[in-house]
Amino acid sequence: MGRQPGSARRAAETESTKTPRPPLAGEPLALDLVNTTFIHGGLRGSLVDALATPADLDLWLAEHAEAFPREPARRASAPAAASRLEEFRRLREALRELSRACVAEEPYDEQAVAVVNRAARLAVSWPEFGERTEDGPVVRWAEPDPHRVLLGTVAVSGVELLAGPGRHDVRACAAPGCILYFVRTHRRREWCTPGCGNRVRVARHHRQRRS
Ligand SMILES: [Zn+2]
């Protein structure tokens, strides 16, 4: 990095000590996982991985607790093991490939499908009678490890989205330098976030003024 005035350098340092969060959330879980790799800082920005450490995974799971079944989400509040992080990253890679193929209207890659299908089985659950009838049905999971149940839940979200009718609404953000995916919830949505829309409009404006 070149020399910067003191205040700018301090700002950059504060920035670098804290990994930026993904600019988009609230998509189906599968896309929110895919979108944990993103470009920060526009066209000349840098690639950020918001799932680089087990602590990053803990944070991401906590941020999405509402979207997960309550019991395994509660038990998964214990720190994640490095091996679990690896499994989430592998699922993310497979889901990114399938999202890309979905948007490009290409056949899905068999290996990526196999990774997602295998993970989806971890979400298997069924209702049982609990100890007291008044408590109502108790949900049990075949998989004892809560982190793997959550992994399965993300995979199921991916299967439902990318194999279901919603796949026709999956979009890759068209802004240059953006790698995020989203579900087009209304017909005029072209960008992942208003930030990307603004960048594109500003660039278009500059191009027009030059020509
Ligand atoms: Zn975007």
mmCIF file of C-alpha atoms in Angstrom, residues 19-145:
data_model
loop_
_atom_site.group_PDB
_atom_site.id
_atom_site.type_symbol
_atom_site.label_atom_id
_atom_site.label_comp_id
_atom_site.label_asym_id
_atom_site.label_seq_id
_atom_site.Cartn_x
_atom_site.Cartn_y
_atom_site.Cartn_z
ATOM 1 C CA THR A 19 -14.265 -8.312 8.048
ATOM 2 C CA PRO A 20 -17.104 -6.657 6.136
ATOM 3 C CA ARG A 21 -20.417 -8.494 6.305
ATOM 4 C CA PRO A 22 -22.119 -9.739 3.127
ATOM 5 C CA PRO A 23 -24.007 -6.784 1.622
ATOM 6 C CA LEU A 24 -27.104 -8.903 0.998
ATOM 7 C CA ALA A 25 -29.079 -11.145 3.358
ATOM 8 C CA GLY A 26 -32.594 -12.497 3.586
ATOM 9 C CA GLU A 27 -32.421 -14.591 0.415
ATOM 10 C CA PRO A 28 -33.146 -18.331 0.724
ATOM 11 C CA LEU A 29 -30.541 -19.886 3.063
ATOM 12 C CA ALA A 30 -28.731 -21.550 0.156
ATOM 13 C CA LEU A 31 -28.114 -18.203 -1.579
ATOM 14 C CA ASP A 32 -27.225 -16.471 1.680
ATOM 15 C CA LEU A 33 -24.517 -19.126 2.087
ATOM 16 C CA VAL A 34 -23.297 -18.653 -1.506
ATOM 17 C CA ASN A 35 -23.216 -14.888 -0.917
ATOM 18 C CA THR A 36 -20.721 -15.196 1.943
ATOM 19 C CA THR A 37 -18.079 -14.700 -0.751
ATOM 20 C CA PHE A 38 -18.459 -11.244 -2.234
ATOM 21 C CA ILE A 39 -16.540 -8.313 -3.639
ATOM 22 C CA HIS A 40 -16.091 -5.445 -1.211
ATOM 23 C CA GLY A 41 -15.445 -1.992 -2.644
ATOM 24 C CA GLY A 42 -16.944 -2.149 -6.129
ATOM 25 C CA LEU A 43 -15.254 -2.926 -9.432
ATOM 26 C CA ARG A 44 -11.708 -2.538 -8.108
ATOM 27 C CA GLY A 45 -12.646 -4.065 -4.773
ATOM 28 C CA SER A 46 -11.317 -7.234 -3.239
ATOM 29 C CA LEU A 47 -12.804 -10.649 -2.714
ATOM 30 C CA VAL A 48 -14.000 -11.172 0.851
ATOM 31 C CA ASP A 49 -14.667 -14.564 2.399
ATOM 32 C CA ALA A 50 -17.019 -14.160 5.338
ATOM 33 C CA LEU A 51 -16.629 -17.872 6.133
ATOM 34 C CA ALA A 52 -12.875 -18.029 6.630
ATOM 35 C CA THR A 53 -12.756 -19.294 10.216
ATOM 36 C CA PRO A 54 -14.959 -21.406 12.509
ATOM 37 C CA ALA A 55 -15.831 -18.167 14.364
ATOM 38 C CA ASP A 56 -17.127 -16.733 11.066
ATOM 39 C CA LEU A 57 -19.394 -19.771 10.748
ATOM 40 C CA ASP A 58 -20.653 -19.263 14.330
ATOM 41 C CA LEU A 59 -21.512 -15.653 13.475
ATOM 42 C CA TRP A 60 -23.241 -16.576 10.203
ATOM 43 C CA LEU A 61 -25.318 -19.284 11.916
ATOM 44 C CA ALA A 62 -26.282 -16.881 14.715
ATOM 45 C CA GLU A 63 -27.332 -14.252 12.160
ATOM 46 C CA HIS A 64 -29.572 -16.845 10.472
ATOM 47 C CA ALA A 65 -30.884 -18.528 13.627
ATOM 48 C CA GLU A 66 -34.464 -17.560 12.732
ATOM 49 C CA ALA A 67 -34.282 -19.505 9.471
ATOM 50 C CA PHE A 68 -33.146 -22.749 11.161
ATOM 51 C CA PRO A 69 -35.094 -25.273 13.234
ATOM 52 C CA ARG A 70 -34.914 -23.952 16.785
ATOM 53 C CA GLU A 71 -33.555 -26.945 18.701
ATOM 54 C CA PRO A 72 -30.473 -27.723 16.583
ATOM 55 C CA ALA A 73 -29.849 -23.977 16.152
ATOM 56 C CA ARG A 74 -29.776 -23.612 19.942
ATOM 57 C CA ARG A 75 -27.408 -26.576 20.363
ATOM 58 C CA ALA A 76 -25.194 -25.295 17.536
ATOM 59 C CA SER A 77 -24.506 -22.112 19.498
ATOM 60 C CA ALA A 78 -21.391 -23.912 20.795
ATOM 61 C CA PRO A 79 -18.308 -23.034 18.690
ATOM 62 C CA ALA A 80 -18.115 -24.913 15.400
ATOM 63 C CA ALA A 81 -15.256 -27.326 14.709
ATOM 64 C CA ALA A 82 -12.890 -26.656 11.796
ATOM 65 C CA SER A 83 -14.181 -29.813 10.102
ATOM 66 C CA ARG A 84 -17.724 -28.405 10.141
ATOM 67 C CA LEU A 85 -16.499 -25.168 8.576
ATOM 68 C CA GLU A 86 -14.936 -27.280 5.812
ATOM 69 C CA GLU A 87 -18.299 -28.984 5.204
ATOM 70 C CA PHE A 88 -20.108 -25.632 4.964
ATOM 71 C CA ARG A 89 -17.487 -24.343 2.547
ATOM 72 C CA ARG A 90 -17.792 -27.458 0.387
ATOM 73 C CA LEU A 91 -21.577 -27.065 0.322
ATOM 74 C CA ARG A 92 -21.157 -23.381 -0.541
ATOM 75 C CA GLU A 93 -18.905 -24.234 -3.473
ATOM 76 C CA ALA A 94 -21.430 -26.778 -4.783
ATOM 77 C CA LEU A 95 -24.341 -24.353 -4.368
ATOM 78 C CA ARG A 96 -22.425 -21.584 -6.143
ATOM 79 C CA GLU A 97 -21.760 -23.897 -9.093
ATOM 80 C CA LEU A 98 -25.437 -24.957 -9.212
ATOM 81 C CA SER A 99 -26.619 -21.338 -8.958
ATOM 82 C CA ARG A 100 -24.322 -20.392 -11.821
ATOM 83 C CA ALA A 101 -25.635 -23.275 -13.952
ATOM 84 C CA CYS A 102 -29.214 -22.399 -13.009
ATOM 85 C CA VAL A 103 -28.816 -18.802 -14.227
ATOM 86 C CA ALA A 104 -26.950 -19.951 -17.367
ATOM 87 C CA GLU A 105 -29.671 -22.569 -17.971
ATOM 88 C CA GLU A 106 -27.024 -25.268 -18.141
ATOM 89 C CA PRO A 107 -27.402 -28.824 -16.813
ATOM 90 C CA TYR A 108 -26.342 -29.207 -13.207
ATOM 91 C CA ASP A 109 -22.905 -30.629 -12.474
ATOM 92 C CA GLU A 110 -23.232 -34.191 -11.115
ATOM 93 C CA GLN A 111 -20.576 -33.770 -8.442
ATOM 94 C CA ALA A 112 -22.118 -30.568 -7.125
ATOM 95 C CA VAL A 113 -25.532 -32.227 -7.073
ATOM 96 C CA ALA A 114 -24.057 -35.175 -5.147
ATOM 97 C CA VAL A 115 -22.553 -32.843 -2.511
ATOM 98 C CA VAL A 116 -25.890 -31.065 -1.979
ATOM 99 C CA ASN A 117 -27.940 -34.283 -1.995
ATOM 100 C CA ARG A 118 -25.642 -35.897 0.559
ATOM 101 C CA ALA A 119 -25.908 -32.871 2.836
ATOM 102 C CA ALA A 120 -29.701 -32.676 2.419
ATOM 103 C CA ARG A 121 -30.060 -36.090 4.086
ATOM 104 C CA LEU A 122 -28.606 -34.616 7.285
ATOM 105 C CA ALA A 123 -31.830 -32.638 7.724
ATOM 106 C CA VAL A 124 -33.989 -35.751 8.128
ATOM 107 C CA SER A 125 -36.376 -35.309 11.062
ATOM 108 C CA TRP A 126 -39.631 -36.755 12.323
ATOM 109 C CA PRO A 127 -42.134 -36.006 15.096
ATOM 110 C CA GLU A 128 -42.370 -38.270 18.138
ATOM 111 C CA PHE A 129 -44.418 -38.475 21.294
ATOM 112 C CA GLY A 130 -42.493 -36.653 23.968
ATOM 113 C CA GLU A 131 -42.265 -37.578 27.640
ATOM 114 C CA ARG A 132 -45.477 -35.701 28.397
ATOM 115 C CA THR A 133 -48.367 -35.681 25.939
ATOM 116 C CA GLU A 134 -49.159 -32.044 26.873
ATOM 117 C CA ASP A 135 -45.860 -30.961 25.316
ATOM 118 C CA GLY A 136 -47.124 -31.998 21.901
ATOM 119 C CA PRO A 137 -45.007 -33.725 19.263
ATOM 120 C CA VAL A 138 -41.253 -33.598 19.796
ATOM 121 C CA VAL A 139 -39.065 -33.316 16.682
ATOM 122 C CA ARG A 140 -36.099 -35.702 16.440
ATOM 123 C CA TRP A 141 -33.203 -35.548 14.003
ATOM 124 C CA ALA A 142 -31.420 -38.592 12.582
ATOM 125 C CA GLU A 143 -28.130 -36.662 12.688
ATOM 126 C CA PRO A 144 -26.867 -36.099 16.245
ATOM 127 C CA ASP A 145 -24.476 -33.202 15.426
#
